[in-house]
Amino acid sequence: MLYVAVATRTFRRYSTYVGATVAGIFTNSVFGLIYSYAYSALWDQRPDAGGYDSIDAVTYVWLGQALLMTVATWGGGTTDDLAERIRTGDVAIDLYRPVGIMGWYLAGDLGRASYHLITRGVGPTILGYLLFDIRLPGGPVAAIGFLLSLVLAVVTSFAIRWLVACSTFWLLDQGGLRMMAGALALFFSGMALPLVIFPEPWRSIALALPWASYLQTPADIWLGKREGLDLLAALALQGVWIVILLGIGQVVLSAATRKVVVQGG
Amino acid sequence: MGIVRDAPRQYAWIALMWIRAALAYPASFWIMTVSSAIITGLDFVGIAIMFATVDTLGAFGLREIALLYGASGFALGLADMAIGSVEQIGQHVRTGSLDTMMTRPVPLLVQVCADKFALRRLGRISQSVIVFAWAGLPVDWTPARAAVALMMVVAGFGIFFSFFVAFSCIQFWTADASEFANAFTYGGNTMTQYPLTIFPRDVVVSLTFLLPVAFVNWYPCLFILGREDPFGMPSWFAFLSPVVAVGLLAVSALAWRTGVRHYTSTGS
């Protein structure tokens, strides 16, 4: 219940920045337009590139814009608060709390993600739907699968951002790593270009990495490219990465905690 | 006149201070500079991967697109490094630090732009230069083409400079809307990374006359590449970029003055 309260509070915190939300939806939509034309030019020449048709490709563009902030591909979210609290030493207070610090921040991040999904996710999607011929999920299974996959995407992204934020314990500043992580995420999530049109072996490698979870996997479920057992396999791979990454996150945290105690904050 | 003459020196002082501050965490500084080059580099890798699937995009080859990409990225990178901090104006409004700046004997725009000066943005600039140099190798360089290339870089810088200032001014009204400007600055850059032939004619007309981002690289590059304009615009558009840049700078100066006049402190 506590976690729900944390999530709700974070949701409300983000909802106070109305101007930022509107400006963000506008910016996402502009980029959606640009990439729609760029992808259309590509698929005009190769109508079956990556197993997508041109409608799939344009749909993919708008899904990408919708998920960019929800999944926090660039970085950001509650892990930025954590990094700042590590730098100032306030993290010591977090460690005293009688709740798991990781669960606390994860709950907050899920609240943030829900806010971004409802505003910056739905906003550009509606615009994309009005301006272009885009595809909706084929049925309830695809829709539910997409939502499940999206939750897993946010948790995966959180786990990676958590590790980046924890680097502050040692580096005193997460800025550099945060940018580096953002660059990797942007490329390997399929945001820069759908992973399905990468040449082999890059395609297979990228699809197996955790970043595929951010966009490529949910998008493929939405587009109906992964159905039945294949859909379950997609979700399972996302789950496996979460277990691994959150596990590492826990280890890093306890190593860091020992360091904090030695330093006295 | 004294103010205008002092501005570059004052700017340099503030910028130097931020460079020293950034170098206080050298590991982080270098990681950020390299990351900045990698981020923009991956951007180009994305375009290059497209060419694993197709030979041309909008009837342009990879080298030709690289020329557009390098020119636009370089102009944006310079503007971003010089005055990208203007995006933070809303934050200065929210925290009230704009009031503090107003009391100082240095022009407000100089202070806002030099604030948090980020030398790490050299990452993007050097990456664009490399791509541009690679794209420029097969070009048949004449003095006229070299002159247009030089003019393109300066004018492109001016155009993005005015975009940064003008579209950030909206934050005098809505302090939290910093992302709005991104649609025009980074969005304009992304748009001009591709040959404009991928867009419908109406869009290209708007990008020429309404929001003249096409003058950052498109018309000068057509001249450098010796290509006819696919949309039938006159060929002398290639030389118009400096005029466009000066015009936009005037508009952005007006936007800035209006914004500052409108500003009333938040009192926080």
PDB file of C-alpha atoms in Angstrom, chain B residues 92 95-106 108 111 263 265 268:
ATOM      1  CA  HIS B  92      16.068  31.139 -13.953  1.00  0.00           C
ATOM      2  CA  THR B  95      14.171  30.053  -9.067  1.00  0.00           C
ATOM      3  CA  GLY B  96      14.371  33.836  -9.267  1.00  0.00           C
ATOM      4  CA  SER B  97      18.027  33.824 -10.333  1.00  0.00           C
ATOM      5  CA  LEU B  98      17.008  35.969 -13.301  1.00  0.00           C
ATOM      6  CA  ASP B  99      16.415  38.815 -10.833  1.00  0.00           C
ATOM      7  CA  THR B 100      19.943  38.460  -9.539  1.00  0.00           C
ATOM      8  CA  MET B 101      21.281  38.544 -13.090  1.00  0.00           C
ATOM      9  CA  MET B 102      19.335  41.686 -13.866  1.00  0.00           C
ATOM     10  CA  THR B 103      21.101  43.566 -11.117  1.00  0.00           C
ATOM     11  CA  ARG B 104      24.533  42.741 -12.503  1.00  0.00           C
ATOM     12  CA  PRO B 105      26.293  45.140 -14.885  1.00  0.00           C
ATOM     13  CA  VAL B 106      26.484  42.527 -17.663  1.00  0.00           C
ATOM     14  CA  LEU B 108      21.188  39.651 -19.403  1.00  0.00           C
ATOM     15  CA  GLN B 111      24.727  35.979 -18.634  1.00  0.00           C
ATOM     16  CA  TYR B 263       8.963  39.534 -17.334  1.00  0.00           C
ATOM     17  CA  SER B 265       9.599  38.492 -11.085  1.00  0.00           C
ATOM     18  CA  SER B 268      10.340  33.344  -5.141  1.00  0.00           C
TER      19      SER B 268
END
